[in-house]
Amino acid sequence: MNTSNFDMEEFIKLGRDLGLEGDQLLQFTEKRQAEAFEREERNKDRGLKRLELEAEAFEHEERNKDRGLKRLELEAEAFEHEERNKDRGLKRLELEAEAFEHEERNKDRGLKRLELEAEAFEHEERNKDRGFKWFELEAEAFKRGERNKDRELKRIELAAEQEHFKEADKRRAHELEMKSLELSAAETKDLGSSADEAARAPKLPSFNENSDEMDAYLERSERFSKDNNWQEAAWAVRLSALLTGNSLEFFSRLPKEEADDHRELKLALLRHYDYTDDGYRRKLRNCKPEEGETRDLFIERIKSYLEKCLATAGLNEDYADIQDLIQKERLSQRINCPP
């Protein structure tokens, strides 16, 4: 079988006949093509070795001829020296020289033939290289097609997963809203409030990420719950019903135990929005008067940042703790690293 004509399509057909598909089919075709290529390379090496041996034999013969020519020249010199007046001897030498030249011309033609054969061999090698390159391009295109299929499948899986999360978030929000309504109805009944009084009671607006600060909103929510005499066990559910956007998405990812505990939920939301001792220190460090803010309000805001920074860091509002906080702040600024 001529492996040089055994192209990729025949290997693929043979692999499919053997029941191979996908990566197995690709590996099978690559292995078969590599084996065919190696056999051709070995045949080429043997052909090249044969040509080298012929060239060595040719060179050896040339050297012998050169030695013969030298011998003839020496004999001619001796003959000319001894037999200058013998025309027949000189004619014989001329004929021998002519025969030698004829033989040399034949050798030149043989050398030219070998050069043409070598050129044809190189041309065949280039064609084989182009064929192997085509096979590599086909294999690469096949791999790209497989990768595109994998990416499309991954995209479909991600879209389905995102849709699943959206549905889960909707169900969680609905459950929280229903639970909040149930708690409101139960507390209204326990307190003996009438339906008209409940309707007239002020309602806490939902959290707005564009205008509300999470720490201030949480304090407002706690005061609102206390003013309405709600049980603390229901605060987390009522708060979750007022979350929107990013805060609601963050809440939906919390474990149930943490989401149902108001204290744990509050701490998680404060951490998420960077209302920690480090966060308050950055606010204290970078705060500037806002547009329309009076000097007294600006001072109160600074005091609020300082108090919350001390509270979240577990420090007391005394001179030693404040001094320690200032020293840490100055050290952090000087060495440009987090505390």
JSON list of C-alpha atoms in Angstrom, two decimals, residues 157-302:
[
{"chain": "A", "resi": 157, "resn": "GLU", "atom": "CA", "xyz": [-25.45, 25.51, 30.77]},
{"chain": "A", "resi": 158, "resn": "LEU", "atom": "CA", "xyz": [-24.55, 28.91, 32.28]},
{"chain": "A", "resi": 159, "resn": "ALA", "atom": "CA", "xyz": [-27.71, 30.49, 30.86]},
{"chain": "A", "resi": 160, "resn": "ALA", "atom": "CA", "xyz": [-29.81, 27.69, 32.34]},
{"chain": "A", "resi": 161, "resn": "GLU", "atom": "CA", "xyz": [-28.03, 28.06, 35.69]},
{"chain": "A", "resi": 162, "resn": "GLN", "atom": "CA", "xyz": [-28.62, 31.84, 35.71]},
{"chain": "A", "resi": 163, "resn": "GLU", "atom": "CA", "xyz": [-32.29, 31.31, 34.91]},
{"chain": "A", "resi": 164, "resn": "HIS", "atom": "CA", "xyz": [-32.48, 28.81, 37.76]},
{"chain": "A", "resi": 165, "resn": "PHE", "atom": "CA", "xyz": [-30.94, 31.34, 40.16]},
{"chain": "A", "resi": 166, "resn": "LYS", "atom": "CA", "xyz": [-33.37, 34.04, 39.01]},
{"chain": "A", "resi": 167, "resn": "GLU", "atom": "CA", "xyz": [-36.33, 31.77, 39.64]},
{"chain": "A", "resi": 168, "resn": "ALA", "atom": "CA", "xyz": [-34.91, 30.82, 43.06]},
{"chain": "A", "resi": 169, "resn": "ASP", "atom": "CA", "xyz": [-34.46, 34.51, 43.95]},
{"chain": "A", "resi": 170, "resn": "LYS", "atom": "CA", "xyz": [-38.05, 35.26, 42.91]},
{"chain": "A", "resi": 171, "resn": "ARG", "atom": "CA", "xyz": [-39.35, 32.38, 45.02]},
{"chain": "A", "resi": 172, "resn": "ARG", "atom": "CA", "xyz": [-37.22, 33.48, 47.99]},
{"chain": "A", "resi": 173, "resn": "ALA", "atom": "CA", "xyz": [-38.46, 37.09, 47.70]},
{"chain": "A", "resi": 174, "resn": "HIS", "atom": "CA", "xyz": [-42.06, 35.91, 47.44]},
{"chain": "A", "resi": 175, "resn": "GLU", "atom": "CA", "xyz": [-41.67, 33.64, 50.47]},
{"chain": "A", "resi": 176, "resn": "LEU", "atom": "CA", "xyz": [-40.12, 36.49, 52.47]},
{"chain": "A", "resi": 177, "resn": "GLU", "atom": "CA", "xyz": [-42.92, 38.85, 51.50]},
{"chain": "A", "resi": 178, "resn": "MET", "atom": "CA", "xyz": [-45.57, 36.31, 52.46]},
{"chain": "A", "resi": 179, "resn": "LYS", "atom": "CA", "xyz": [-43.84, 35.60, 55.76]},
{"chain": "A", "resi": 180, "resn": "SER", "atom": "CA", "xyz": [-43.60, 39.34, 56.46]},
{"chain": "A", "resi": 181, "resn": "LEU", "atom": "CA", "xyz": [-47.31, 39.76, 55.77]},
{"chain": "A", "resi": 182, "resn": "GLU", "atom": "CA", "xyz": [-48.14, 36.83, 58.04]},
{"chain": "A", "resi": 183, "resn": "LEU", "atom": "CA", "xyz": [-46.03, 38.28, 60.85]},
{"chain": "A", "resi": 184, "resn": "SER", "atom": "CA", "xyz": [-47.62, 41.71, 60.39]},
{"chain": "A", "resi": 185, "resn": "ALA", "atom": "CA", "xyz": [-51.10, 40.21, 60.59]},
{"chain": "A", "resi": 186, "resn": "ALA", "atom": "CA", "xyz": [-50.22, 38.17, 63.67]},
{"chain": "A", "resi": 187, "resn": "GLU", "atom": "CA", "xyz": [-48.65, 41.13, 65.52]},
{"chain": "A", "resi": 188, "resn": "THR", "atom": "CA", "xyz": [-51.55, 43.42, 64.62]},
{"chain": "A", "resi": 189, "resn": "LYS", "atom": "CA", "xyz": [-53.93, 40.85, 66.05]},
{"chain": "A", "resi": 190, "resn": "ASP", "atom": "CA", "xyz": [-51.86, 40.44, 69.25]},
{"chain": "A", "resi": 191, "resn": "LEU", "atom": "CA", "xyz": [-51.73, 44.17, 69.85]},
{"chain": "A", "resi": 192, "resn": "GLY", "atom": "CA", "xyz": [-55.47, 44.54, 69.24]},
{"chain": "A", "resi": 193, "resn": "SER", "atom": "CA", "xyz": [-54.96, 47.18, 66.55]},
{"chain": "A", "resi": 194, "resn": "SER", "atom": "CA", "xyz": [-57.77, 47.75, 64.17]},
{"chain": "A", "resi": 195, "resn": "ALA", "atom": "CA", "xyz": [-57.46, 47.50, 60.38]},
{"chain": "A", "resi": 196, "resn": "ASP", "atom": "CA", "xyz": [-57.91, 51.25, 60.04]},
{"chain": "A", "resi": 197, "resn": "GLU", "atom": "CA", "xyz": [-55.08, 51.98, 62.49]},
{"chain": "A", "resi": 198, "resn": "ALA", "atom": "CA", "xyz": [-52.75, 49.57, 60.64]},
{"chain": "A", "resi": 199, "resn": "ALA", "atom": "CA", "xyz": [-53.60, 51.25, 57.34]},
{"chain": "A", "resi": 200, "resn": "ARG", "atom": "CA", "xyz": [-52.86, 54.70, 58.78]},
{"chain": "A", "resi": 201, "resn": "ALA", "atom": "CA", "xyz": [-49.52, 53.61, 60.31]},
{"chain": "A", "resi": 202, "resn": "PRO", "atom": "CA", "xyz": [-46.45, 54.97, 58.46]},
{"chain": "A", "resi": 203, "resn": "LYS", "atom": "CA", "xyz": [-44.45, 52.45, 56.40]},
{"chain": "A", "resi": 204, "resn": "LEU", "atom": "CA", "xyz": [-40.68, 52.23, 56.08]},
{"chain": "A", "resi": 205, "resn": "PRO", "atom": "CA", "xyz": [-39.62, 52.73, 52.42]},
{"chain": "A", "resi": 206, "resn": "SER", "atom": "CA", "xyz": [-37.50, 50.10, 50.67]},
{"chain": "A", "resi": 207, "resn": "PHE", "atom": "CA", "xyz": [-33.72, 50.45, 50.69]},
{"chain": "A", "resi": 208, "resn": "ASN", "atom": "CA", "xyz": [-32.42, 52.60, 47.79]},
{"chain": "A", "resi": 209, "resn": "GLU", "atom": "CA", "xyz": [-28.77, 51.96, 46.97]},
{"chain": "A", "resi": 210, "resn": "ASN", "atom": "CA", "xyz": [-28.47, 55.27, 45.09]},
{"chain": "A", "resi": 211, "resn": "SER", "atom": "CA", "xyz": [-29.59, 57.48, 47.99]},
{"chain": "A", "resi": 212, "resn": "ASP", "atom": "CA", "xyz": [-29.49, 55.44, 51.23]},
{"chain": "A", "resi": 213, "resn": "GLU", "atom": "CA", "xyz": [-26.50, 54.56, 53.44]},
{"chain": "A", "resi": 214, "resn": "MET", "atom": "CA", "xyz": [-26.78, 50.98, 54.67]},
{"chain": "A", "resi": 215, "resn": "ASP", "atom": "CA", "xyz": [-25.67, 51.73, 58.26]},
{"chain": "A", "resi": 216, "resn": "ALA", "atom": "CA", "xyz": [-28.15, 54.61, 58.60]},
{"chain": "A", "resi": 217, "resn": "TYR", "atom": "CA", "xyz": [-30.91, 52.54, 57.00]},
{"chain": "A", "resi": 218, "resn": "LEU", "atom": "CA", "xyz": [-30.32, 49.68, 59.46]},
{"chain": "A", "resi": 219, "resn": "GLU", "atom": "CA", "xyz": [-30.52, 52.08, 62.43]},
{"chain": "A", "resi": 220, "resn": "ARG", "atom": "CA", "xyz": [-33.72, 53.55, 61.01]},
{"chain": "A", "resi": 221, "resn": "SER", "atom": "CA", "xyz": [-35.16, 50.05, 60.52]},
{"chain": "A", "resi": 222, "resn": "GLU", "atom": "CA", "xyz": [-34.38, 49.10, 64.14]},
{"chain": "A", "resi": 223, "resn": "ARG", "atom": "CA", "xyz": [-36.01, 52.26, 65.54]},
{"chain": "A", "resi": 224, "resn": "PHE", "atom": "CA", "xyz": [-39.03, 51.68, 63.31]},
{"chain": "A", "resi": 225, "resn": "SER", "atom": "CA", "xyz": [-39.37, 48.09, 64.56]},
{"chain": "A", "resi": 226, "resn": "LYS", "atom": "CA", "xyz": [-39.04, 49.17, 68.19]},
{"chain": "A", "resi": 227, "resn": "ASP", "atom": "CA", "xyz": [-41.58, 51.99, 67.77]},
{"chain": "A", "resi": 228, "resn": "ASN", "atom": "CA", "xyz": [-44.09, 49.48, 66.38]},
{"chain": "A", "resi": 229, "resn": "ASN", "atom": "CA", "xyz": [-43.40, 47.04, 69.23]},
{"chain": "A", "resi": 230, "resn": "TRP", "atom": "CA", "xyz": [-42.47, 44.25, 66.82]},
{"chain": "A", "resi": 231, "resn": "GLN", "atom": "CA", "xyz": [-40.85, 41.15, 68.19]},
{"chain": "A", "resi": 232, "resn": "GLU", "atom": "CA", "xyz": [-37.10, 41.09, 67.49]},
{"chain": "A", "resi": 233, "resn": "ALA", "atom": "CA", "xyz": [-37.40, 37.59, 66.00]},
{"chain": "A", "resi": 234, "resn": "ALA", "atom": "CA", "xyz": [-39.36, 39.12, 63.10]},
{"chain": "A", "resi": 235, "resn": "TRP", "atom": "CA", "xyz": [-36.97, 42.00, 62.40]},
{"chain": "A", "resi": 236, "resn": "ALA", "atom": "CA", "xyz": [-34.80, 40.03, 59.95]},
{"chain": "A", "resi": 237, "resn": "VAL", "atom": "CA", "xyz": [-37.81, 38.95, 57.87]},
{"chain": "A", "resi": 238, "resn": "ARG", "atom": "CA", "xyz": [-39.24, 42.46, 57.77]},
{"chain": "A", "resi": 239, "resn": "LEU", "atom": "CA", "xyz": [-35.84, 43.93, 56.85]},
{"chain": "A", "resi": 240, "resn": "SER", "atom": "CA", "xyz": [-35.32, 41.40, 54.04]},
{"chain": "A", "resi": 241, "resn": "ALA", "atom": "CA", "xyz": [-38.64, 42.41, 52.48]},
{"chain": "A", "resi": 242, "resn": "LEU", "atom": "CA", "xyz": [-37.30, 45.99, 52.13]},
{"chain": "A", "resi": 243, "resn": "LEU", "atom": "CA", "xyz": [-34.02, 45.07, 50.41]},
{"chain": "A", "resi": 244, "resn": "THR", "atom": "CA", "xyz": [-33.64, 45.68, 46.67]},
{"chain": "A", "resi": 245, "resn": "GLY", "atom": "CA", "xyz": [-31.02, 45.32, 43.94]},
{"chain": "A", "resi": 246, "resn": "ASN", "atom": "CA", "xyz": [-27.54, 44.32, 45.07]},
{"chain": "A", "resi": 247, "resn": "SER", "atom": "CA", "xyz": [-28.53, 44.08, 48.73]},
{"chain": "A", "resi": 248, "resn": "LEU", "atom": "CA", "xyz": [-31.35, 41.64, 47.91]},
{"chain": "A", "resi": 249, "resn": "GLU", "atom": "CA", "xyz": [-29.03, 39.55, 45.73]},
{"chain": "A", "resi": 250, "resn": "PHE", "atom": "CA", "xyz": [-26.48, 39.43, 48.58]},
{"chain": "A", "resi": 251, "resn": "PHE", "atom": "CA", "xyz": [-29.21, 38.45, 51.05]},
{"chain": "A", "resi": 252, "resn": "SER", "atom": "CA", "xyz": [-30.38, 35.61, 48.80]},
{"chain": "A", "resi": 253, "resn": "ARG", "atom": "CA", "xyz": [-26.91, 34.05, 48.95]},
{"chain": "A", "resi": 254, "resn": "LEU", "atom": "CA", "xyz": [-26.71, 34.02, 52.76]},
{"chain": "A", "resi": 255, "resn": "PRO", "atom": "CA", "xyz": [-27.25, 30.79, 54.72]},
{"chain": "A", "resi": 256, "resn": "LYS", "atom": "CA", "xyz": [-30.76, 30.50, 56.17]},
{"chain": "A", "resi": 257, "resn": "GLU", "atom": "CA", "xyz": [-29.50, 30.63, 59.78]},
{"chain": "A", "resi": 258, "resn": "GLU", "atom": "CA", "xyz": [-27.68, 33.90, 59.13]},
{"chain": "A", "resi": 259, "resn": "ALA", "atom": "CA", "xyz": [-30.51, 35.39, 57.05]},
{"chain": "A", "resi": 260, "resn": "ASP", "atom": "CA", "xyz": [-33.13, 34.71, 59.77]},
{"chain": "A", "resi": 261, "resn": "ASP", "atom": "CA", "xyz": [-31.04, 36.18, 62.62]},
{"chain": "A", "resi": 262, "resn": "HIS", "atom": "CA", "xyz": [-31.34, 39.99, 62.66]},
{"chain": "A", "resi": 263, "resn": "ARG", "atom": "CA", "xyz": [-27.99, 40.56, 64.39]},
{"chain": "A", "resi": 264, "resn": "GLU", "atom": "CA", "xyz": [-26.10, 38.25, 62.00]},
{"chain": "A", "resi": 265, "resn": "LEU", "atom": "CA", "xyz": [-27.92, 39.73, 58.99]},
{"chain": "A", "resi": 266, "resn": "LYS", "atom": "CA", "xyz": [-27.05, 43.26, 60.11]},
{"chain": "A", "resi": 267, "resn": "LEU", "atom": "CA", "xyz": [-23.34, 42.41, 60.52]},
{"chain": "A", "resi": 268, "resn": "ALA", "atom": "CA", "xyz": [-23.25, 40.67, 57.13]},
{"chain": "A", "resi": 269, "resn": "LEU", "atom": "CA", "xyz": [-24.83, 43.68, 55.37]},
{"chain": "A", "resi": 270, "resn": "LEU", "atom": "CA", "xyz": [-22.44, 46.10, 57.09]},
{"chain": "A", "resi": 271, "resn": "ARG", "atom": "CA", "xyz": [-19.44, 44.00, 56.02]},
{"chain": "A", "resi": 272, "resn": "HIS", "atom": "CA", "xyz": [-20.78, 43.73, 52.48]},
{"chain": "A", "resi": 273, "resn": "TYR", "atom": "CA", "xyz": [-21.07, 47.52, 52.17]},
{"chain": "A", "resi": 274, "resn": "ASP", "atom": "CA", "xyz": [-17.69, 48.09, 53.91]},
{"chain": "A", "resi": 275, "resn": "TYR", "atom": "CA", "xyz": [-19.16, 49.54, 57.10]},
{"chain": "A", "resi": 276, "resn": "THR", "atom": "CA", "xyz": [-16.36, 48.07, 59.24]},
{"chain": "A", "resi": 277, "resn": "ASP", "atom": "CA", "xyz": [-13.73, 49.74, 61.41]},
{"chain": "A", "resi": 278, "resn": "ASP", "atom": "CA", "xyz": [-11.45, 49.95, 58.35]},
{"chain": "A", "resi": 279, "resn": "GLY", "atom": "CA", "xyz": [-14.28, 51.27, 56.21]},
{"chain": "A", "resi": 280, "resn": "TYR", "atom": "CA", "xyz": [-15.20, 53.96, 58.76]},
{"chain": "A", "resi": 281, "resn": "ARG", "atom": "CA", "xyz": [-11.53, 54.93, 59.06]},
{"chain": "A", "resi": 282, "resn": "ARG", "atom": "CA", "xyz": [-11.38, 55.47, 55.30]},
{"chain": "A", "resi": 283, "resn": "LYS", "atom": "CA", "xyz": [-14.56, 57.51, 55.44]},
{"chain": "A", "resi": 284, "resn": "LEU", "atom": "CA", "xyz": [-13.11, 59.54, 58.32]},
{"chain": "A", "resi": 285, "resn": "ARG", "atom": "CA", "xyz": [-9.87, 60.04, 56.41]},
{"chain": "A", "resi": 286, "resn": "ASN", "atom": "CA", "xyz": [-11.45, 61.01, 53.07]},
{"chain": "A", "resi": 287, "resn": "CYS", "atom": "CA", "xyz": [-14.65, 62.78, 54.11]},
{"chain": "A", "resi": 288, "resn": "LYS", "atom": "CA", "xyz": [-15.35, 66.25, 52.70]},
{"chain": "A", "resi": 289, "resn": "PRO", "atom": "CA", "xyz": [-18.31, 68.61, 53.13]},
{"chain": "A", "resi": 290, "resn": "GLU", "atom": "CA", "xyz": [-21.10, 67.66, 50.76]},
{"chain": "A", "resi": 291, "resn": "GLU", "atom": "CA", "xyz": [-22.95, 70.17, 48.64]},
{"chain": "A", "resi": 292, "resn": "GLY", "atom": "CA", "xyz": [-25.38, 72.13, 50.83]},
{"chain": "A", "resi": 293, "resn": "GLU", "atom": "CA", "xyz": [-24.05, 70.55, 54.04]},
{"chain": "A", "resi": 294, "resn": "THR", "atom": "CA", "xyz": [-23.58, 73.02, 56.91]},
{"chain": "A", "resi": 295, "resn": "ARG", "atom": "CA", "xyz": [-20.52, 73.09, 59.14]},
{"chain": "A", "resi": 296, "resn": "ASP", "atom": "CA", "xyz": [-22.45, 71.68, 62.11]},
{"chain": "A", "resi": 297, "resn": "LEU", "atom": "CA", "xyz": [-23.84, 68.80, 60.04]},
{"chain": "A", "resi": 298, "resn": "PHE", "atom": "CA", "xyz": [-20.38, 68.05, 58.65]},
{"chain": "A", "resi": 299, "resn": "ILE", "atom": "CA", "xyz": [-18.94, 67.95, 62.20]},
{"chain": "A", "resi": 300, "resn": "GLU", "atom": "CA", "xyz": [-21.76, 65.64, 63.31]},
{"chain": "A", "resi": 301, "resn": "ARG", "atom": "CA", "xyz": [-21.02, 63.33, 60.38]},
{"chain": "A", "resi": 302, "resn": "ILE", "atom": "CA", "xyz": [-17.33, 63.22, 61.33]}
]
